[in-house]
Amino acid sequence: MKVHNFNAGPSILPREAIENSAKAVLELDGIGLSLLEISHRTKDFEKVNDEANALLRELLNIPDTHKIIFLGGGASTQFFTIPYNLLEKKAGYVNTGVWAKKAIKEAKNFGETQVLASSEDRNFSYIPKGYQIPSDLDYLHITTNNTIYGTEYHTDIDSPVNLVADMSSDILSRPVDVSKYALIYGGAQKNMGPAGVTFVIVREDILGKVSRPLPSMVDYRNHIANDSMFNTPPVFPIYVVREVLKWVKAQGGVPEMNRRAHERAGLLYGEIDRNPLFKGTAATEDRSLMNICFVMNDGYEELAPEFLDFAKSRGMVGIKGHRLVGGFRASCYNALPKESVEALVACMREFEAEHTK
Ligand SMILES: *Cc1c(COP(=O)(O)O)cnc(C)c1O
């Protein structure tokens, strides 16, 4: 049976990237050694690191003012690394769900942390808008795609202060004006690569402004000065990232990823809205193109476990919703083919035919 991978993260990667990475594990570029058994300071790995860096810069059109680093620790480590480096007096956060809340909790260890807006009143089903951003903040932190609740910012917001964004789950899915952000970060394992590497894109001139001493590993400047090799970087995940970025470029870059994302999301939201058995959970204008959340419609709630089994029997993997939202979540990252969404839609229609009252 063909399997359709809707996992939320770690998640689907281009087959080609997986195959090329598997080959490098066996032997890297004819050097007689595995990628896993060479020094990260050899020319062979330096080339991989440099290419990953250059490809990301090219694909996201990252200006020279911003540096790219690849680190360990996941996005969660950035939740405290960011305030460590940037929070002197006061930071503003927008609370759009679990990940934003975790970032807020860490920031509070470093200074005054204002929650400027929140969508908690409606279980994070929308993106707050129209709030004031004080001009005396060290930075404003947003989460551009809320992986659990299926909400997403569809534009780059205007901020009078340094804008910091967790883009773990929508990086490379839409063109972003990087110049509007002071710092962009995320775990790679949703749309960029495997678990184990974190990307940070940071405007260099915002660093070195806080008065507290910084442990060396926390100080972004050390990682920038050493091209992500201040210590041993996550060698294998960086290799896979390079392969994924090569694939994105070959497909037509970020604009093409965005076209595909709209195509997939259009198909699935179209069915969710049409099919009387299902309904979406996120506010229409804030619906994520990456994580599509839906539940059984009113009157059909008791069918949820049955639909899950039904979908599983037809090859759908990873569509159980997060426990905080319930229902279903189909994560539709860059590497997910349109055919997988079509298969899920067919599955929903078949289920409808069997169950309509
Ligand atoms: C998954 C996720 C995280 C957590 O990433 P880790 O790499 O596991 O620390 C943070 N923010 C968002 C938006 C996520 O989707």
CSV table of N, CA and C and ligand atoms in Angstrom, one decimal, residues 8-9 73-77 79 99-100 143-148 166-169 185-190 196-198 291 333, ligand 1:
chain,number,residue,atom,x,y,z
A,8,ALA,N,3.8,15.7,11.5
A,8,ALA,CA,3.9,17.1,11.8
A,8,ALA,C,5.4,17.5,12.0
A,9,GLY,N,6.2,16.6,12.3
A,9,GLY,CA,7.6,16.8,12.5
A,9,GLY,C,8.3,16.0,13.6
A,73,GLY,N,20.5,21.7,19.3
A,73,GLY,CA,19.6,22.1,20.4
A,73,GLY,C,18.2,22.4,20.1
A,74,GLY,N,17.9,22.4,18.8
A,74,GLY,CA,16.5,22.6,18.4
A,74,GLY,C,16.0,24.1,18.6
A,75,ALA,N,14.8,24.3,18.1
A,75,ALA,CA,14.2,25.7,18.3
A,75,ALA,C,14.1,26.0,19.7
A,76,SER,N,13.8,25.0,20.6
A,76,SER,CA,13.6,25.2,22.0
A,76,SER,C,14.8,25.8,22.7
A,77,THR,N,16.0,25.5,22.2
A,77,THR,CA,17.2,26.1,22.7
A,77,THR,C,17.3,27.6,22.4
A,79,PHE,N,14.7,29.5,22.3
A,79,PHE,CA,13.8,30.2,23.2
A,79,PHE,C,14.5,31.0,24.3
A,99,TRP,N,4.1,26.8,21.3
A,99,TRP,CA,5.5,27.2,21.1
A,99,TRP,C,5.8,28.6,21.5
A,100,ALA,N,4.9,29.5,21.2
A,100,ALA,CA,5.0,30.9,21.6
A,100,ALA,C,5.1,31.0,23.1
A,143,THR,N,5.5,33.9,16.2
A,143,THR,CA,5.7,32.5,15.7
A,143,THR,C,4.9,32.5,14.4
A,144,THR,N,5.6,32.4,13.2
A,144,THR,CA,4.9,32.7,12.0
A,144,THR,C,3.9,31.6,11.5
A,145,ASN,N,4.2,30.4,12.0
A,145,ASN,CA,3.3,29.3,11.7
A,145,ASN,C,3.1,28.4,13.0
A,146,ASN,N,1.9,28.3,13.4
A,146,ASN,CA,1.6,27.6,14.6
A,146,ASN,C,1.2,26.2,14.3
A,147,THR,N,2.2,25.3,14.4
A,147,THR,CA,2.2,24.0,14.0
A,147,THR,C,1.1,23.1,14.6
A,148,ILE,N,0.7,23.4,15.8
A,148,ILE,CA,-0.3,22.6,16.5
A,148,ILE,C,-1.7,23.1,16.2
A,166,ASP,N,10.0,32.8,15.0
A,166,ASP,CA,10.1,31.4,14.9
A,166,ASP,C,9.5,30.9,13.7
A,167,MET,N,10.3,30.5,12.7
A,167,MET,CA,9.7,30.0,11.4
A,167,MET,C,9.9,28.5,11.2
A,168,SER,N,10.0,27.8,12.4
A,168,SER,CA,10.3,26.3,12.3
A,168,SER,C,9.4,25.6,11.3
A,169,SER,N,8.1,25.9,11.2
A,169,SER,CA,7.3,25.1,10.4
A,169,SER,C,6.7,25.7,9.1
A,185,TYR,N,14.5,32.0,13.1
A,185,TYR,CA,15.1,30.7,13.6
A,185,TYR,C,14.1,29.6,13.5
A,186,GLY,N,14.6,28.4,13.6
A,186,GLY,CA,13.7,27.3,13.6
A,186,GLY,C,14.4,25.9,13.7
A,187,GLY,N,13.8,24.9,14.1
A,187,GLY,CA,14.3,23.6,14.0
A,187,GLY,C,14.1,23.2,12.5
A,188,ALA,N,15.1,22.4,12.0
A,188,ALA,CA,15.0,22.1,10.6
A,188,ALA,C,14.0,21.0,10.3
A,189,GLN,N,13.5,20.3,11.3
A,189,GLN,CA,12.9,19.0,11.1
A,189,GLN,C,11.4,19.1,10.5
A,190,LYS,N,11.0,20.3,10.2
A,190,LYS,CA,9.6,20.3,9.6
A,190,LYS,C,9.7,20.5,8.1
A,196,GLY,N,17.8,17.6,14.6
A,196,GLY,CA,19.2,17.7,15.0
A,196,GLY,C,20.0,19.0,14.6
A,197,VAL,N,19.4,19.7,13.7
A,197,VAL,CA,20.0,21.0,13.3
A,197,VAL,C,19.0,22.1,13.4
A,198,THR,N,19.4,23.3,13.8
A,198,THR,CA,18.6,24.5,14.0
A,198,THR,C,19.2,25.6,13.1
A,291,ASN,N,0.0,23.2,8.1
A,291,ASN,CA,-0.6,22.3,9.1
A,291,ASN,C,-2.1,22.5,9.0
A,333,TYR,N,3.9,19.7,4.2
A,333,TYR,CA,5.2,20.4,4.0
A,333,TYR,C,5.6,20.3,2.6
B,1,LIG,C1,8.4,22.0,16.5
B,1,LIG,C2,8.4,23.4,16.8
B,1,LIG,C3,9.3,23.9,17.8
B,1,LIG,C4,10.2,23.1,18.6
B,1,LIG,O1,11.3,22.7,17.9
B,1,LIG,P1,12.4,21.8,18.6
B,1,LIG,O2,13.4,21.7,17.5
B,1,LIG,O3,11.8,20.4,18.9
B,1,LIG,O4,12.9,22.4,19.8
B,1,LIG,C5,9.3,25.3,18.0
B,1,LIG,N1,8.5,26.1,17.3
B,1,LIG,C6,7.6,25.7,16.4
B,1,LIG,C7,6.8,26.6,15.6
B,1,LIG,C8,7.6,24.3,16.1
B,1,LIG,O5,6.8,23.9,15.1
